[in-house]
Coordinates of C-alpha atoms in Angstrom, one line a residue:
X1 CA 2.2 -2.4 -11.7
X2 CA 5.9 -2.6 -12.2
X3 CA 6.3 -3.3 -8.4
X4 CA 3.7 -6.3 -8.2
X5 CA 6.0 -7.8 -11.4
X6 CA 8.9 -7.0 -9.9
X7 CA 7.4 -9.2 -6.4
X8 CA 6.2 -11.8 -8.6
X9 CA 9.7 -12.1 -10.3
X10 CA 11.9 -11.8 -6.7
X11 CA 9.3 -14.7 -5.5
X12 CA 10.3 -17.0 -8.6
X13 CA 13.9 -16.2 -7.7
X14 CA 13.4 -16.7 -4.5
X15 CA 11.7 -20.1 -5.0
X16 CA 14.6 -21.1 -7.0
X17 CA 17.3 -20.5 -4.3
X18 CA 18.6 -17.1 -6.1
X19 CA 18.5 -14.8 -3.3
X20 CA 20.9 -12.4 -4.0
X21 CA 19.4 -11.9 -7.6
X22 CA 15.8 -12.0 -5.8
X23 CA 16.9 -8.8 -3.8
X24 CA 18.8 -7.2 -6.5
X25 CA 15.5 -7.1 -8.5
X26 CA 13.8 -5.6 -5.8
X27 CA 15.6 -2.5 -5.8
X28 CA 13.9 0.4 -5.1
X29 CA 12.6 2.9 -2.6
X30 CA 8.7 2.3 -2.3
X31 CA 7.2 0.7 0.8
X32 CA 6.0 -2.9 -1.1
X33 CA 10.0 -3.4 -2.4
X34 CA 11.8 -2.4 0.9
X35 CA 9.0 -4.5 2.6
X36 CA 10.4 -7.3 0.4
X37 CA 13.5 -6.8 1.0
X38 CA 13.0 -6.6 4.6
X39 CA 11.5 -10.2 4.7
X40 CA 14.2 -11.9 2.3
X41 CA 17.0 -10.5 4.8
X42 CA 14.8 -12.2 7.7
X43 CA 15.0 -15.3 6.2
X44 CA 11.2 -15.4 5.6
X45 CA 9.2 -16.4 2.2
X46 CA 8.1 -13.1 -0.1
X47 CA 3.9 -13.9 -1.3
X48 CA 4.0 -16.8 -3.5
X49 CA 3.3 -14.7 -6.5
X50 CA 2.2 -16.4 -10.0
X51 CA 2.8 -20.5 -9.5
X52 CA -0.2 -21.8 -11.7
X53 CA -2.6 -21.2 -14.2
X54 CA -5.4 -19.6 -11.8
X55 CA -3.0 -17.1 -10.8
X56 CA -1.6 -16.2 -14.1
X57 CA -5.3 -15.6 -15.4
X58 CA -6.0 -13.4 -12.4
X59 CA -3.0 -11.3 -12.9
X60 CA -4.0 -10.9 -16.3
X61 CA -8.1 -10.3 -15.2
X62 CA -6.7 -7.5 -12.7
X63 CA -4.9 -6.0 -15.2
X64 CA -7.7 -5.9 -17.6
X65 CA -10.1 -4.6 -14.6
X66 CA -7.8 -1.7 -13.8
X67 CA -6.9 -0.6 -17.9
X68 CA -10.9 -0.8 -18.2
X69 CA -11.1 1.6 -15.3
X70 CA -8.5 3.7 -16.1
X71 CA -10.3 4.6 -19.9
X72 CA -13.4 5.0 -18.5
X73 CA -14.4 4.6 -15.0
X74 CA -17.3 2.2 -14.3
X75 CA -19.0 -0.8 -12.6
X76 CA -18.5 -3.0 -15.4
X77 CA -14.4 -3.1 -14.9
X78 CA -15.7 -4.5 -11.0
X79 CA -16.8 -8.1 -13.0
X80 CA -13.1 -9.1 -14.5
X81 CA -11.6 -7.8 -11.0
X82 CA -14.1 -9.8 -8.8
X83 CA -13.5 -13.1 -11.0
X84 CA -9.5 -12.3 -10.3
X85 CA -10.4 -11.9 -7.1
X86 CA -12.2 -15.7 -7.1
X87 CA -9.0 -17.2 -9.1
X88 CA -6.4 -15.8 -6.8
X89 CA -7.6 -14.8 -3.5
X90 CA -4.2 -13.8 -1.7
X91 CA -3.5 -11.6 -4.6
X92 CA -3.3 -8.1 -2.7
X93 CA -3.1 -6.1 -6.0
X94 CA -6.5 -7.8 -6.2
X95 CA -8.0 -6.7 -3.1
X96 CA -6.4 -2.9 -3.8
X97 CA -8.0 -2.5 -7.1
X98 CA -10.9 -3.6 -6.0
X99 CA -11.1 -1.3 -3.1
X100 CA -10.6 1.6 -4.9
X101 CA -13.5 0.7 -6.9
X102 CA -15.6 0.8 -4.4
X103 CA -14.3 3.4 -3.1
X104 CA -14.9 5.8 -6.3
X105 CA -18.3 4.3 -6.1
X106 CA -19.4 5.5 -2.7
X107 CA -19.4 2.2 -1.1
X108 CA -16.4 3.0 1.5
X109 CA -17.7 0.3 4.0
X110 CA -17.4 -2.8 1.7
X111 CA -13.9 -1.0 0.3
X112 CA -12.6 -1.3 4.0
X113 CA -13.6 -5.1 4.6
X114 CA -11.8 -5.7 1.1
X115 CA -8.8 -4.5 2.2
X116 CA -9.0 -6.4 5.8
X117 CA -8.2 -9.5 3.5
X118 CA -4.0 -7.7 2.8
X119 CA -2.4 -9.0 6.0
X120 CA -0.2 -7.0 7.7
X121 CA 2.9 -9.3 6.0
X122 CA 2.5 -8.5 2.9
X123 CA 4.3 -6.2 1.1
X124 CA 1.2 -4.2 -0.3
X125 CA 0.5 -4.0 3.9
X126 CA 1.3 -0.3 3.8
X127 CA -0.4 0.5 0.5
X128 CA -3.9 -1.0 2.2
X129 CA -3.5 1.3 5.1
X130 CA -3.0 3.8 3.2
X131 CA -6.3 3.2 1.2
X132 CA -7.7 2.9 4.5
X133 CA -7.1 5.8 5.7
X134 CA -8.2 7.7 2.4
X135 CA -11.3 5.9 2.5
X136 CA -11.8 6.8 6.6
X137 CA -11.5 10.3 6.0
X138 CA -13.8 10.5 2.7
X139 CA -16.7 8.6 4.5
X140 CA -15.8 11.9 7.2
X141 CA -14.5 9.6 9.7
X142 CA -11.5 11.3 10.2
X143 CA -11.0 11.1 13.9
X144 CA -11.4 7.3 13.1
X145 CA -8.2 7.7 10.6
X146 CA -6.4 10.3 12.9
X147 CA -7.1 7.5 16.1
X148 CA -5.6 4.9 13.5
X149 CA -2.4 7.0 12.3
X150 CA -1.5 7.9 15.6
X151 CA -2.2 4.1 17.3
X152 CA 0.6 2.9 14.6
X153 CA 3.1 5.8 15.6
X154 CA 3.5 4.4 18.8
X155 CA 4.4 0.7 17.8
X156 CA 8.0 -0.5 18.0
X157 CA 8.2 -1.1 14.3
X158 CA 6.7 2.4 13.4
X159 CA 8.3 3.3 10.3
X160 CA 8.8 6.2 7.8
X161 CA 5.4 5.5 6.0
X162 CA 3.8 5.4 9.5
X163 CA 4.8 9.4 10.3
X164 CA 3.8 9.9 6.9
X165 CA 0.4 8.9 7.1
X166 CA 0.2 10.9 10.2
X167 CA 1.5 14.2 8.9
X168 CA -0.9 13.8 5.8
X169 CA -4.1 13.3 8.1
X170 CA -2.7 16.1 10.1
X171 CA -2.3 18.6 7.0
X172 CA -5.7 17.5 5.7
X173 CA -7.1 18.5 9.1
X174 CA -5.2 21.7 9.1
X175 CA -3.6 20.9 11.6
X176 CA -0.3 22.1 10.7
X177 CA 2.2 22.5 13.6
X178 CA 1.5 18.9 14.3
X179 CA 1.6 17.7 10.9
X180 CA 5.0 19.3 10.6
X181 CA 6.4 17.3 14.3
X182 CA 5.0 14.0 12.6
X183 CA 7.2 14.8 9.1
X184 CA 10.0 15.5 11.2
X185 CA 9.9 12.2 12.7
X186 CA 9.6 10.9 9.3
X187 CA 13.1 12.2 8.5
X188 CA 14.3 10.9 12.0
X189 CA 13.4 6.9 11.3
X190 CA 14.7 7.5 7.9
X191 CA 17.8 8.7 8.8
X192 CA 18.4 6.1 11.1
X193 CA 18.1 3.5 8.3
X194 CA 14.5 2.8 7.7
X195 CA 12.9 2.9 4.3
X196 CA 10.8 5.3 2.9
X197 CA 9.9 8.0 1.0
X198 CA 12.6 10.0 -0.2
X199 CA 14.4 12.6 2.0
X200 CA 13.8 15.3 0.0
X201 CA 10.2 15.0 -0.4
X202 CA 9.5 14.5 3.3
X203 CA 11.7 18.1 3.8
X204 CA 9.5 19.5 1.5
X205 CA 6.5 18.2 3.0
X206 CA 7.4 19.2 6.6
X207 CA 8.4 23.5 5.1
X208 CA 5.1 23.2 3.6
X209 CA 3.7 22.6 7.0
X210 CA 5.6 25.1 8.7
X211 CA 4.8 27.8 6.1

């Protein structure tokens, strides 16, 4: 939650020709706020965030949904989340609730087609393929997921988050010696400059491996 306000907040900034402040509240080691920061650097236009009415009461709708869920998990909290979802539909905090609903509910097919709608742009972009490939290997399509994880590895613009995904799958396979390479070229990119996770954890993920 505090990383969608702190979005919506850098795209007002933004908006308003303060891009230095923009960045500055963007601060922060999560995929969705280095994406951010990424596209402000490049000169492009962050998600337009909360500009009317509509998407003020869906913000407020999807945070109702996922309190709702939170107390007490249940169908009912899918109503206020789908009429967000109707208000604002490039909201991907939206879309990711939503999926995870569906998800818990057994209905991973529908979850995945939800989270086609989070292009690979937006800063939430990483966060859907990691629900993705959570939702892959529940419905036991793990080679699916694994096929997925390692077809992203090999772009140009692989990052940290990328290897991650990999090594995870990899563990959750038990296939350790492999998860542990993929962790360890985790801690390459992000030593060369590319944000991620923190250091430390992905050093402790790849010793787990090895052990």
């Amino acid at each position: 939650r505090a990383t969608q306000l702190a979005l919506i907040g850098a795209a007002a900034l933004q908006r308003a020709g303060q891009r230095d402040e923009a960045i500055k509240l963007l601060a922060g080691d999560n995929s969705a706020l280095a994406a951010a920061r990424a596209r402000i650097a490049a000169g492009a236009s962050l998600p337009k965030g909360v500009t009317d009415p509509a998407e003020g009461v869906a913000e407020l709708l999807i945070r109702v949904a996922a309190d709702m869920y939170h107390q007490k998990p249940s169908r009912v909290a899918l109503l206020p989340a789908r009429m967000a979802s109707f208000l604002d539909a490039h909201n991907s905090e939206v879309w990711l609730v939503i999926a995870s609903m569906l998800g818990d509910a057994g209905q991973p097919q529908p979850a995945l087609a939800v989270l086609e709608r989070i292009p690979s742009s937006d800063p939430f972009a990483a966060s859907a393929r990691d629900s993705r490939m959570q939702l892959l290997v529940s419905s036991g399509a793990k080679d699916q997921a694994l096929a997925e994880a390692r077809r992203a590895t090999q772009s140009p613009q692989a990052d940290v988050g990328d290897w991650t995904r990999l090594g995870d799958l990899l563990v959750d396979m038990d296939r350790q010696a492999e998860a542990a390479d993929a962790y360890g070229r985790a801690i390459a990119v992000a030593k060369g400059g590319s944000p991620g996770r923190d250091l430390w954890t992905l050093w402790m993920l790849r010793g787990g491996a090895l052990e």
